[in-house]
Coordinates of C-alpha atoms in Angstrom, one line a residue:
X106 CA 182.1 133.8 -66.7
X107 CA 184.2 135.4 -64.0
X108 CA 187.0 133.5 -62.5
X109 CA 185.7 131.2 -59.8
X110 CA 187.2 131.6 -56.3
X111 CA 185.0 130.4 -53.4
X112 CA 187.1 132.3 -50.8
X113 CA 186.4 135.9 -51.9
X114 CA 183.0 136.3 -50.4
X115 CA 183.6 138.8 -47.6
X116 CA 183.4 142.6 -47.4
X117 CA 186.5 144.6 -48.4
X118 CA 187.0 145.9 -44.8
X119 CA 186.9 142.4 -43.3
X120 CA 189.3 141.0 -45.9
X121 CA 191.7 143.9 -45.3
X122 CA 191.6 143.4 -41.6
X123 CA 192.2 139.6 -42.0
X124 CA 195.0 140.3 -44.5
X125 CA 196.8 142.4 -41.9
X126 CA 196.8 139.4 -39.5
X127 CA 197.8 136.8 -42.0
X128 CA 199.7 138.3 -44.9
X129 CA 201.9 140.8 -43.0
X130 CA 202.8 138.8 -39.9
X131 CA 206.3 137.9 -41.2
X132 CA 207.3 141.2 -42.7
X133 CA 205.7 143.1 -39.8
X134 CA 207.9 141.5 -37.2
X135 CA 211.1 142.1 -39.1
X136 CA 211.9 145.3 -37.1
X137 CA 212.6 143.0 -34.2
X138 CA 215.9 142.0 -35.7
X139 CA 216.5 143.6 -39.1
X140 CA 217.8 147.0 -38.1
X141 CA 220.1 145.5 -35.5
X142 CA 221.6 143.2 -38.1
X143 CA 221.9 145.9 -40.8
X144 CA 224.0 148.1 -38.5
X145 CA 226.0 145.3 -37.0
X146 CA 229.7 146.6 -36.9
X147 CA 230.9 143.1 -37.7
X148 CA 230.0 143.9 -41.4
X149 CA 232.9 146.4 -41.3
X150 CA 230.9 149.6 -41.7
X151 CA 231.3 152.1 -38.8
X152 CA 228.2 153.2 -36.9
X153 CA 228.0 156.9 -37.6
X154 CA 225.3 159.4 -38.7
X155 CA 226.2 159.1 -42.4
X156 CA 226.1 155.3 -42.4
X157 CA 222.9 155.2 -40.4
X158 CA 221.3 157.4 -43.0
X159 CA 222.6 155.2 -45.7
X160 CA 221.4 152.0 -44.0
X161 CA 217.9 153.5 -43.5
X162 CA 217.8 154.7 -47.1
X163 CA 218.8 151.2 -48.3
X164 CA 216.0 149.7 -46.1
X165 CA 213.4 152.3 -47.3
X166 CA 214.2 151.7 -51.0
X167 CA 214.4 148.0 -50.6
X168 CA 210.8 148.0 -49.2
X169 CA 209.8 150.4 -52.0
X170 CA 211.3 148.4 -54.9
X171 CA 211.1 144.8 -53.8
X172 CA 207.7 144.9 -52.0
X173 CA 205.8 147.9 -53.3
X174 CA 206.8 147.8 -57.0
X175 CA 207.7 144.1 -57.5
X176 CA 205.2 142.2 -55.4
X177 CA 202.3 144.6 -54.7
X178 CA 202.2 146.1 -58.2
X179 CA 203.7 143.6 -60.7
X180 CA 203.8 140.0 -59.3
X181 CA 200.3 140.1 -57.9
X182 CA 199.1 140.7 -61.5
X183 CA 200.5 137.3 -62.4
X184 CA 197.8 135.4 -60.6
X185 CA 196.4 132.0 -61.6
X186 CA 192.6 132.6 -61.5
X187 CA 193.1 134.8 -58.5
X188 CA 195.4 132.3 -56.7
X189 CA 199.0 133.2 -55.9
X190 CA 202.1 131.4 -54.6
X191 CA 205.0 129.8 -56.3
X192 CA 203.2 126.6 -57.2
X193 CA 200.3 128.6 -58.7
X194 CA 202.8 130.7 -60.6
X195 CA 204.5 127.5 -61.7
X196 CA 201.3 126.1 -63.1
X197 CA 200.6 129.4 -64.9
X198 CA 204.1 129.7 -66.4
X199 CA 204.3 126.0 -67.4
X200 CA 200.9 126.1 -69.2
X201 CA 202.1 129.1 -71.2
X202 CA 205.1 127.2 -72.6
X203 CA 203.6 123.6 -72.7
X204 CA 204.3 123.4 -76.4
X205 CA 208.0 124.0 -75.9
X206 CA 209.5 121.0 -74.1
X207 CA 212.8 122.5 -73.1
X208 CA 211.3 125.6 -71.7
X209 CA 208.7 123.5 -69.9
X210 CA 211.3 121.3 -68.3
X211 CA 213.4 124.2 -67.2
X212 CA 210.4 126.0 -65.7
X213 CA 209.3 122.9 -63.8
X214 CA 212.8 122.4 -62.3
X215 CA 213.0 126.1 -61.3
X216 CA 209.5 126.1 -59.8
X217 CA 210.1 123.0 -57.7
X218 CA 213.4 124.4 -56.5
X219 CA 211.7 127.6 -55.5
X220 CA 209.0 125.7 -53.7
X221 CA 211.6 123.6 -51.9
X222 CA 213.3 126.9 -50.7
X223 CA 209.9 128.0 -49.4
X224 CA 210.0 125.1 -46.9
X225 CA 213.3 126.4 -45.6
X226 CA 211.7 129.7 -45.1
X227 CA 208.8 128.1 -43.3
X228 CA 211.2 126.6 -40.8
X229 CA 213.3 129.8 -40.2
X230 CA 210.4 132.3 -39.9
X231 CA 208.8 130.9 -36.7
X232 CA 212.3 130.2 -35.3
X233 CA 213.8 133.7 -35.8
X234 CA 210.5 135.5 -35.1
X235 CA 209.7 133.9 -31.8
X236 CA 213.3 133.9 -30.6
X237 CA 213.7 137.7 -31.4
X238 CA 210.5 138.5 -29.5
X239 CA 211.5 136.5 -26.4
X240 CA 214.9 138.0 -26.4
X241 CA 213.2 141.3 -25.4
X242 CA 213.1 139.8 -21.8
X243 CA 216.9 140.1 -21.6
X244 CA 216.6 143.9 -22.2
X245 CA 214.8 144.1 -18.9
X246 CA 217.1 141.9 -17.0
X247 CA 219.9 139.5 -17.9
X248 CA 218.4 137.0 -15.5
X249 CA 216.1 135.8 -18.3
X250 CA 218.9 135.0 -20.7
X251 CA 219.2 131.2 -19.8
X252 CA 215.4 130.9 -20.3
X253 CA 215.1 132.5 -23.8
X254 CA 215.5 129.3 -25.8
X255 CA 213.3 127.1 -23.5
X256 CA 210.5 129.7 -23.6
X257 CA 210.8 130.0 -27.4
X258 CA 210.6 126.2 -27.7
X259 CA 207.6 126.1 -25.5
X260 CA 205.8 128.8 -27.6
X261 CA 206.5 127.0 -30.8
X262 CA 205.3 123.6 -29.4
X263 CA 202.2 125.2 -28.1
X264 CA 201.4 126.8 -31.5
X265 CA 201.9 123.5 -33.3
X266 CA 199.8 121.6 -30.8
X267 CA 196.9 123.8 -31.6
X268 CA 197.1 123.3 -35.4
X269 CA 194.8 120.2 -35.3
X270 CA 192.0 122.4 -33.9
X271 CA 192.2 124.8 -36.9
X272 CA 192.8 128.6 -36.9
X273 CA 189.3 129.8 -36.6
X274 CA 189.6 131.0 -33.0
X275 CA 193.0 132.4 -33.5
X276 CA 192.0 134.0 -36.8
X277 CA 189.3 136.0 -35.1
X278 CA 192.0 138.0 -33.1
X279 CA 194.8 138.0 -35.7
X280 CA 193.6 141.1 -37.5
X281 CA 193.0 143.3 -34.4
X282 CA 196.3 142.2 -32.8
X283 CA 198.1 143.0 -36.1
X284 CA 196.5 146.5 -36.2
X285 CA 197.6 147.1 -32.5
X286 CA 201.1 145.9 -33.4
X287 CA 201.6 148.2 -36.4
X288 CA 200.2 151.2 -34.5
X289 CA 202.6 150.4 -31.6
X290 CA 205.7 150.1 -33.8
X291 CA 204.7 153.3 -35.6
X292 CA 204.3 155.1 -32.3
X293 CA 207.7 153.9 -31.2
X294 CA 209.2 155.1 -34.4
X295 CA 207.7 158.5 -34.1
X296 CA 209.1 158.7 -30.5
X297 CA 212.6 157.8 -31.8
X298 CA 212.4 160.2 -34.8
X299 CA 211.6 163.1 -32.5
X300 CA 215.1 162.7 -30.9
X301 CA 216.9 163.0 -34.3
X302 CA 214.6 164.3 -37.0
X303 CA 217.5 164.4 -39.5
X304 CA 216.9 160.7 -40.2
X305 CA 214.0 161.7 -42.5
X306 CA 216.7 162.7 -45.0
X307 CA 217.2 158.9 -45.6
X308 CA 214.3 158.9 -48.1
X309 CA 216.8 160.4 -50.5
X310 CA 218.0 157.4 -52.6
X311 CA 221.5 158.9 -52.9
X312 CA 222.2 157.9 -49.3
X313 CA 221.3 154.3 -50.2
X314 CA 223.6 154.5 -53.3
X315 CA 226.5 155.7 -51.2
X316 CA 225.9 153.1 -48.5
X317 CA 226.0 150.2 -50.9
X318 CA 228.9 151.4 -53.1
X319 CA 231.3 153.4 -50.8
X320 CA 232.4 150.7 -48.5
X321 CA 233.9 148.1 -50.8
X322 CA 233.3 144.5 -50.0
X323 CA 231.4 145.5 -46.8
X324 CA 228.7 147.1 -48.9
X325 CA 228.0 143.8 -50.5
X326 CA 228.1 141.9 -47.2
X327 CA 225.6 144.3 -45.6
X328 CA 223.0 143.5 -48.3
X329 CA 222.6 140.1 -46.6
X330 CA 221.3 142.0 -43.5
X331 CA 219.1 144.6 -45.4
X332 CA 217.2 141.8 -47.0
X333 CA 215.8 140.8 -43.6
X334 CA 213.5 143.8 -43.8
X335 CA 211.4 142.2 -46.6
X336 CA 211.6 138.5 -45.8
X337 CA 207.8 138.3 -45.7
X338 CA 207.2 139.8 -49.2
X339 CA 206.5 136.4 -50.7
X340 CA 203.5 136.0 -48.4
X341 CA 201.8 138.9 -50.2
X342 CA 201.7 136.8 -53.3
X343 CA 201.2 133.4 -51.7
X344 CA 198.1 134.5 -49.7
X345 CA 196.5 136.5 -52.5
X346 CA 193.9 133.7 -53.1
X347 CA 192.7 134.1 -49.6
X348 CA 192.0 137.8 -49.7
X349 CA 192.3 139.2 -53.2
X350 CA 194.6 141.9 -54.5
X351 CA 192.7 145.0 -53.2
X352 CA 192.7 144.2 -49.5
X353 CA 196.4 143.3 -49.6
X354 CA 197.3 146.5 -51.4
X355 CA 195.2 148.7 -49.1
X356 CA 196.7 147.1 -46.0
X357 CA 200.2 147.6 -47.3
X358 CA 200.0 151.2 -48.4
X359 CA 197.5 152.3 -45.7
X360 CA 199.2 150.9 -42.6
X361 CA 202.0 148.4 -42.9
X362 CA 204.5 150.3 -45.1
X363 CA 204.2 153.6 -43.2
X364 CA 204.5 151.8 -39.8
X365 CA 207.6 149.8 -40.9
X366 CA 209.3 152.9 -42.3
X367 CA 208.5 154.9 -39.1
X368 CA 209.9 152.2 -36.9
X369 CA 213.1 151.7 -38.9
X370 CA 213.7 155.4 -39.0
X371 CA 213.0 155.6 -35.2
X372 CA 215.6 152.9 -34.6
X373 CA 218.0 154.7 -36.8
X374 CA 217.4 158.0 -34.8
X375 CA 218.1 156.1 -31.6
X376 CA 221.4 154.8 -32.9
X377 CA 222.4 158.3 -33.9
X378 CA 221.8 159.6 -30.4
X379 CA 222.9 156.5 -28.5
X380 CA 225.1 154.0 -30.5
X381 CA 225.2 151.6 -27.5
X382 CA 221.5 150.9 -28.2
X383 CA 222.7 148.6 -31.0
X384 CA 222.3 145.7 -28.6
X385 CA 218.6 145.8 -29.2
X386 CA 217.4 149.0 -30.8
X387 CA 213.8 147.9 -31.2
X388 CA 213.1 147.3 -27.5
X389 CA 215.2 150.2 -26.4
X390 CA 212.9 152.5 -28.3
X391 CA 210.2 151.8 -25.8
X392 CA 210.0 153.6 -22.4
X393 CA 210.8 151.4 -19.4
X394 CA 207.2 150.9 -18.4
X395 CA 206.2 149.6 -21.8
X396 CA 209.0 147.0 -22.1
X397 CA 207.2 143.9 -20.9
X398 CA 203.8 144.7 -22.5
X399 CA 205.8 145.2 -25.7
X400 CA 207.4 141.8 -25.3
X401 CA 204.0 140.3 -24.9
X402 CA 202.6 142.1 -27.9
X403 CA 205.7 141.1 -30.0
X404 CA 205.3 137.5 -28.9
X405 CA 201.7 137.6 -30.1
X406 CA 202.8 139.2 -33.4
X407 CA 205.4 136.5 -34.0
X408 CA 202.9 133.8 -33.3
X409 CA 200.8 135.4 -36.0
X410 CA 203.8 135.5 -38.3
X411 CA 204.5 131.8 -37.6
X412 CA 200.9 130.8 -38.1
X413 CA 200.9 132.5 -41.5
X414 CA 204.0 130.5 -42.6
X415 CA 202.6 127.3 -41.2
X416 CA 199.3 127.8 -43.0
X417 CA 201.2 128.6 -46.2
X418 CA 203.2 125.4 -45.8
X419 CA 199.9 123.4 -45.6
X420 CA 198.6 125.2 -48.7
X421 CA 201.8 124.6 -50.7
X422 CA 201.9 121.0 -49.7
X423 CA 198.3 120.5 -50.8
X424 CA 199.1 122.1 -54.1
X425 CA 202.2 119.9 -54.6
X426 CA 200.1 116.8 -53.9
X427 CA 197.4 117.9 -56.4
X428 CA 200.1 118.6 -59.0
X429 CA 201.7 115.1 -58.3
X430 CA 204.9 116.3 -56.7
X431 CA 204.3 114.8 -53.3
X432 CA 202.5 111.5 -52.3
X433 CA 198.9 111.7 -51.1
X434 CA 198.7 112.8 -47.4
X435 CA 195.9 113.1 -45.0
X436 CA 194.5 116.6 -45.5
X437 CA 192.0 117.6 -42.9
X438 CA 189.5 120.4 -43.4
X439 CA 189.4 122.3 -40.1
X440 CA 186.6 124.7 -41.0
X441 CA 183.2 124.1 -42.7
X442 CA 183.2 127.7 -43.9
X443 CA 186.8 128.6 -44.8
X444 CA 188.1 126.3 -47.5
X445 CA 191.6 127.5 -47.0
X446 CA 191.8 126.3 -43.4
X447 CA 193.4 122.8 -43.6
X448 CA 195.6 120.7 -41.5
X449 CA 198.2 118.2 -42.7
X450 CA 199.4 116.0 -39.9
X451 CA 202.6 114.7 -41.5
X452 CA 203.7 118.2 -42.5
X453 CA 202.8 119.6 -39.1
X454 CA 205.0 117.3 -37.0
X455 CA 207.9 117.3 -39.4
X456 CA 207.9 121.1 -39.5
X457 CA 207.7 121.3 -35.7
X458 CA 210.7 118.9 -35.3
X459 CA 212.9 120.9 -37.7
X460 CA 211.9 124.3 -36.2
X461 CA 212.6 123.2 -32.6
X462 CA 216.0 121.8 -33.9
X463 CA 216.7 125.2 -35.5
X464 CA 215.8 127.1 -32.3
X465 CA 218.0 125.0 -30.1
X466 CA 220.8 124.6 -32.6
X467 CA 221.2 128.3 -33.5
X468 CA 220.1 129.6 -30.1
X469 CA 219.7 133.3 -31.0
X470 CA 218.0 135.5 -33.6
X471 CA 221.5 136.9 -34.7
X472 CA 222.7 133.4 -35.7
X473 CA 219.4 132.6 -37.4
X474 CA 219.6 135.8 -39.4
X475 CA 222.7 134.4 -41.1
X476 CA 220.7 131.4 -42.3
X477 CA 217.5 133.3 -43.1
X478 CA 218.3 135.2 -46.3
X479 CA 219.3 132.3 -48.6
X480 CA 215.8 130.7 -48.7
X481 CA 213.9 134.0 -48.9
X482 CA 216.0 135.6 -51.7
X483 CA 216.3 132.3 -53.6
X484 CA 212.5 132.0 -53.7
X485 CA 212.2 135.6 -54.8
X486 CA 214.6 135.1 -57.6
X487 CA 212.8 132.1 -58.9
X488 CA 209.5 134.0 -58.7
X489 CA 210.9 136.8 -60.8
X490 CA 212.2 134.3 -63.4
X491 CA 208.9 132.5 -63.6
X492 CA 207.1 135.9 -64.0
X493 CA 209.2 136.6 -67.1
X494 CA 207.7 133.5 -68.8
X495 CA 204.2 134.6 -67.8
X496 CA 204.8 138.1 -69.1
X497 CA 206.4 136.9 -72.3
X498 CA 204.3 133.8 -73.2
X499 CA 201.0 134.1 -71.3
X500 CA 200.5 137.9 -71.6
X501 CA 202.4 138.0 -74.9
X502 CA 204.4 141.1 -74.3
X503 CA 207.3 141.7 -76.7
X504 CA 210.7 140.3 -75.7
X505 CA 212.3 143.7 -75.0
X506 CA 209.5 144.8 -72.7
X507 CA 209.4 141.5 -70.9
X508 CA 213.1 141.6 -70.2
X509 CA 212.8 145.3 -69.1
X510 CA 209.9 144.6 -66.7
X511 CA 211.4 141.5 -65.0
X512 CA 215.1 142.1 -65.6
X513 CA 215.4 145.1 -63.3
X514 CA 213.9 143.0 -60.4
X515 CA 216.0 140.0 -61.3
X516 CA 219.2 142.0 -61.0
X517 CA 218.2 143.2 -57.5
X518 CA 217.1 139.7 -56.5
X519 CA 220.4 138.2 -57.7
X520 CA 222.4 140.8 -55.8
X521 CA 220.6 140.0 -52.5
X522 CA 220.8 136.3 -53.2
X523 CA 224.5 136.5 -53.9
X524 CA 225.0 138.5 -50.7
X525 CA 223.1 135.9 -48.7
X526 CA 225.3 133.1 -50.1
X527 CA 228.3 134.7 -48.3
X528 CA 226.8 133.4 -45.0
X529 CA 226.5 129.7 -46.1
X530 CA 229.2 128.7 -43.6
X531 CA 227.5 130.7 -40.8
X532 CA 224.2 129.0 -41.2
X533 CA 223.0 129.6 -44.8
X534 CA 223.7 125.9 -45.4
X535 CA 220.7 125.0 -43.3
X536 CA 217.9 126.2 -45.5
X537 CA 219.8 125.0 -48.6
X538 CA 220.1 121.5 -47.1
X539 CA 216.4 121.5 -46.3
X540 CA 215.6 122.7 -49.8
X541 CA 217.9 120.0 -51.3
X542 CA 216.0 117.3 -49.3
X543 CA 212.6 118.6 -50.3
X544 CA 213.7 119.0 -53.9
X545 CA 214.9 115.4 -54.1
X546 CA 211.7 114.1 -52.6
X547 CA 209.5 116.1 -54.9
X548 CA 211.3 115.3 -58.1
X549 CA 211.7 111.6 -57.2
X550 CA 208.0 111.3 -56.6
X551 CA 207.1 113.1 -59.8
X552 CA 209.5 111.1 -61.9
X553 CA 208.6 107.9 -60.2
X554 CA 204.9 108.5 -61.0
X555 CA 205.8 109.1 -64.6
X556 CA 207.8 105.9 -64.9
X557 CA 205.0 103.9 -63.1
X558 CA 202.3 105.2 -65.4
X559 CA 204.5 104.4 -68.4
X560 CA 205.1 100.9 -67.1
X561 CA 201.3 100.3 -66.6
X562 CA 200.6 101.6 -70.1
X563 CA 203.2 99.2 -71.6
X564 CA 201.9 96.2 -69.8
X565 CA 198.2 97.1 -69.9
X566 CA 195.4 96.1 -72.3
X567 CA 193.9 98.7 -74.6
X568 CA 190.3 99.5 -74.0
X569 CA 189.3 98.8 -77.6
X570 CA 190.7 95.2 -77.5
X571 CA 189.0 94.6 -74.2
X572 CA 185.7 95.6 -75.6
X573 CA 186.3 93.4 -78.6
X574 CA 186.8 90.4 -76.3
X575 CA 183.6 91.2 -74.5
X576 CA 181.7 91.3 -77.8
X577 CA 183.0 87.9 -78.9
X578 CA 182.4 86.2 -75.5
X579 CA 179.9 88.2 -73.4
X580 CA 180.4 87.5 -69.7
X581 CA 177.8 87.1 -67.0
X582 CA 176.5 90.5 -65.9
X583 CA 175.4 91.0 -62.3
X584 CA 173.2 93.8 -60.9
X585 CA 174.8 97.1 -59.7
X586 CA 177.5 99.5 -60.7
X587 CA 181.2 99.0 -60.5
X588 CA 183.5 102.0 -60.5
X589 CA 187.2 101.6 -61.4
X590 CA 189.7 104.4 -61.1
X591 CA 191.3 104.9 -64.5
X592 CA 194.3 107.2 -64.7
X593 CA 195.0 106.3 -68.3
X594 CA 192.0 106.8 -70.6
X595 CA 193.4 104.5 -73.3
X596 CA 194.1 101.4 -71.1
X597 CA 191.8 99.2 -69.0
X598 CA 192.3 99.7 -65.3
X599 CA 194.4 97.0 -63.6
X600 CA 191.7 96.4 -61.0
X601 CA 189.1 95.7 -63.8
X602 CA 191.4 93.2 -65.5
X603 CA 192.1 91.3 -62.3
X604 CA 188.5 91.3 -61.2
X605 CA 187.3 90.0 -64.6
X606 CA 190.1 87.4 -64.8
X607 CA 189.3 86.1 -61.4
X608 CA 185.5 86.2 -61.3
X609 CA 184.6 86.1 -65.1
X610 CA 181.7 88.5 -64.4
X611 CA 180.9 92.1 -64.9
X612 CA 178.4 94.4 -63.3
X613 CA 175.5 95.7 -65.3
X614 CA 177.2 99.1 -65.4
X615 CA 180.9 99.6 -65.4
X616 CA 182.1 103.1 -64.8
X617 CA 185.7 104.2 -65.6
X618 CA 186.3 107.0 -63.1
X619 CA 189.1 109.5 -64.0
X620 CA 190.2 112.4 -61.8
X621 CA 192.0 115.2 -63.6
X622 CA 193.7 118.1 -61.7
X623 CA 193.8 121.1 -63.9
X624 CA 196.5 123.8 -63.7
X625 CA 194.1 126.2 -62.2
X626 CA 193.4 126.7 -58.5
X627 CA 189.6 126.2 -58.6
X628 CA 187.1 124.5 -60.9
X629 CA 183.6 125.9 -61.1
X630 CA 181.1 123.3 -59.8
X631 CA 179.2 123.6 -63.1
X632 CA 182.4 122.2 -64.8
X633 CA 183.2 119.6 -62.2
X634 CA 181.8 116.5 -64.0
X635 CA 181.8 115.0 -67.5
X636 CA 179.9 111.8 -68.4
X637 CA 180.5 109.8 -71.5
X638 CA 178.4 106.8 -72.6
X639 CA 180.5 104.1 -74.2
X640 CA 179.4 100.6 -75.3
X641 CA 178.6 97.3 -73.6
X642 CA 177.3 99.0 -70.5
X643 CA 180.5 101.0 -70.0
X644 CA 180.6 104.7 -69.0
X645 CA 183.4 107.1 -68.4
X646 CA 183.0 109.7 -65.7
X647 CA 185.7 112.5 -65.6
X648 CA 185.9 114.6 -62.4
X649 CA 187.8 117.9 -62.6
X650 CA 189.5 119.6 -59.7
X651 CA 191.8 122.6 -59.3
X652 CA 195.0 122.3 -57.4
X653 CA 193.4 124.2 -54.5
X654 CA 190.2 122.2 -54.5
X655 CA 189.4 119.6 -52.0
X656 CA 189.4 116.3 -54.1
X657 CA 186.1 115.0 -52.8
X658 CA 184.9 112.5 -55.4
X659 CA 181.9 111.3 -53.4
X660 CA 180.6 114.9 -53.3
X661 CA 181.3 115.4 -57.0
X662 CA 179.4 112.2 -57.9
X663 CA 176.3 113.6 -56.5
X664 CA 176.2 115.8 -59.6
X665 CA 175.6 112.6 -61.7
X666 CA 171.9 112.7 -60.6
X667 CA 171.5 116.2 -62.2
X668 CA 173.0 114.8 -65.4
X669 CA 170.5 112.0 -65.6
X670 CA 173.0 109.3 -64.5
X671 CA 171.6 107.8 -61.3
X672 CA 173.9 106.0 -58.9
X673 CA 172.3 103.9 -56.2
X674 CA 174.6 104.2 -53.1
X675 CA 173.9 100.6 -51.9
X676 CA 174.4 99.2 -55.4
X677 CA 177.6 101.0 -56.3
X678 CA 181.1 99.6 -55.6
X679 CA 184.5 101.2 -56.0
X680 CA 187.2 98.7 -57.1
X681 CA 190.7 100.1 -56.8
X682 CA 194.2 98.9 -57.4
X683 CA 196.6 98.8 -54.4
X684 CA 200.0 98.9 -56.1
X685 CA 203.3 97.6 -54.8
X686 CA 206.2 99.3 -56.4
X687 CA 209.2 97.1 -57.2
X688 CA 212.7 98.5 -58.1
X689 CA 214.3 96.7 -61.0
X690 CA 217.7 97.1 -62.7
X691 CA 216.2 98.3 -65.9
X692 CA 216.5 101.9 -67.0
X693 CA 214.6 104.3 -64.8
X694 CA 216.0 106.2 -61.9
X695 CA 219.0 105.6 -59.8
X696 CA 218.5 102.6 -57.5
X697 CA 218.4 104.7 -54.3
X698 CA 215.7 107.0 -55.9
X699 CA 213.7 104.0 -56.9
X700 CA 213.8 102.7 -53.3
X701 CA 212.8 106.1 -52.0
X702 CA 209.9 106.3 -54.4
X703 CA 208.8 102.7 -53.4
X704 CA 208.9 103.7 -49.7
X705 CA 206.8 106.9 -50.3
X706 CA 204.3 104.8 -52.4
X707 CA 203.9 102.3 -49.5
X708 CA 203.2 105.1 -47.0
X709 CA 201.0 107.3 -49.3
X710 CA 197.4 107.7 -48.4
X711 CA 195.1 105.3 -50.3
X712 CA 193.1 106.6 -53.2
X713 CA 189.9 105.7 -51.5
X714 CA 190.7 107.7 -48.4
X715 CA 192.2 110.6 -50.3
X716 CA 189.3 111.0 -52.7
X717 CA 186.8 110.5 -49.9
X718 CA 185.2 107.4 -51.3
X719 CA 182.7 105.6 -49.0
X720 CA 184.8 103.2 -47.0
X721 CA 182.2 100.4 -46.9
X722 CA 181.9 100.3 -50.7
X723 CA 185.6 100.2 -51.5
X724 CA 187.4 97.0 -52.6
X725 CA 191.1 97.0 -53.2
X726 CA 192.9 94.6 -55.5
X727 CA 196.6 94.2 -55.3
X728 CA 198.9 94.8 -58.2
X729 CA 202.7 95.0 -58.8
X730 CA 204.4 97.8 -60.7
X731 CA 208.1 97.4 -61.8
X732 CA 210.1 100.6 -62.3

C-alpha cells in the first residue's frame, strides 16, 4: 500500500503554484534586507568591486549548497510518510533508534530544542519581513520614517486578526502574487546587472573562498549576514507534506532560485556603480515611478511570508500536542477541504503579542537582522544532526557514508551558527530566550505526563484482578454502553473504578477506549480502528491517529458499525477522569516545574472536547494525581 497522505490530491501545476505562495514566502523576501546586511561596512570589509564579487559569490554558493543540495536534494528525502518538518523528522529519527535508550534520549532533546528554536524563527520572520517592506517608504521620502513601525504593527495585527477565518481566501491569491513578486525581483536584477555585467563572475566559487578567508575575523563575522539569504530554507522541508517533493523542487529550480540570484547580483552591480546605494539597494534598483508599487508588492509578499510561518507554527504546535510535548489546545479546522488549514487560538495571540513586541522593541530590520540568524541556523544544525540518525539507522547506510553525507553540511551549519552567536548581545539573545522558554514548557509537560502516568500505574488496579472481582461478585448490569478512556492497557481506568465504587453497577457493555498516536503523520482510515472482545461484557477499542491527523474519536467510532460492533448513540456514555495534579515533595521534578506542569494541566483542553466526543454524552469524574 502506498503511503497515505490526504493532502496530495491536486494536479502538479496547481501544487507548484501553491508552493510558490507558501513555501517560498520567507526566502523570497530575503533580498529586501540580506544584501544590505552582507555588505554593511560595520563588518570591517571595505565596499569595493572585489569584495562585492566575493559577497555575491558567498550568497550564490550558500543558496546552492544549503538550499539546493542540502534541503531540496537530501533533506527532503528524509520524509516521514511524505510529511516534513523538524517534529516529523524527530519522530522518524527516534523510531530508528528506539532500541538504544541513550541515542533515543539525545535525539529527543535535540529535536525538542530545534522545535523550540523554530518558534523564535516564527516570531522574527513576520517582524523583519514586514518592517523591511514598509521601510521602502523612507526611500521615497524621509517623512514616512516616524510611521514605519506603527504601519508595520498595523499590518501584523491585521494579519493575525484574519487567522480565525482561515487562509482559504488569502491562499487563492498567494501563488499568483508570489509569481509576480519573483518575476519583479528578477526584472530588477537584470536591470542592475546591465549596469555592471562583471558581477556575473561571482559564480566562480574562488571569489567566495577569498571573501570568507582573506579578511580575518571580519570574514567570520560577515557569515552572520550571508545566512540571511537562506533563512526560509527550513520551510522547504516543513511544508513538504502540503505539496510533495516534486512541486517544491520545480518551483525552486524553475523560478525562485534564478530570480533570487538575479536580484542579488543586480544589487551587487548597483553597489559597484553607486556605493551610496547601500542605504537600501533593493528599492534603489527600481526606477522612481516603480517605487511605491514595489513597496505595495513587497508588503504583500511579506504578508505571504508571515502567513507561511504562522501556518507552520500552528502545524508544529499540533504535532507537539499529538506527540505529548504540549498540553491539549483548541485546534479549529478552518477548511472542510484542506486538512492542513487549522487555527490554534492560544498560539495565535501569544505569537501576535511577541511579534508586536519585537517590532516595537527592535524598531528596524537592521536591528532585527542581528537577532534573526541564531534561531534559523540553530534549527538547521539540529535538522542535519537528526538526518544523520535517519541516514545511518533508518536507511542503514554504512557509518563512513553517513558521516560523509551529513558531516559536510553539519560543518557549514556549525560555521553559520557560530557566526550568528557573535550577535547575541545585539539581539541574538531574543530568539534564544524564546527557545529556552518553549523548551522548558515542552520538556516539563512531557516529563510531567510520564510521571503522572507512572503514578497512576502504581496506584491503579490491574485489569485482571478487577475482572476476578467481578467474577466472584457479579454486579448489577444496566442497559447501554459505557466508554472509559484508558491510557494504560494494563490498568483499570480511574473513572471506571470510581464509578463502580460509588454506584456498584456496570453497564451491559463496558468499552475501554484507547487512543494511540503513532510516529507517522497520517494513519490510513482502513487502519484507524481495532476492536478486541474481552470477558464479562468488556471490550477494548483502540483508535490510531498520526501526529498530523485530526483526533476525532466520534468520527472514528463510526467505523465500529462496519466491524459488526454497533453503538447506539442515545445508549452510549463516555465517562472520563478529570485529574487534579498535586505537587508533592517526593522524587519527580523540581518543585517549580511541578507547579508549572500542574498549571498547564489545569488549563489544558478537556479530553472530551479535544477528541470531539458528543458533549451531551460525556460524564467527568474527578481524580487526584500526585507527582
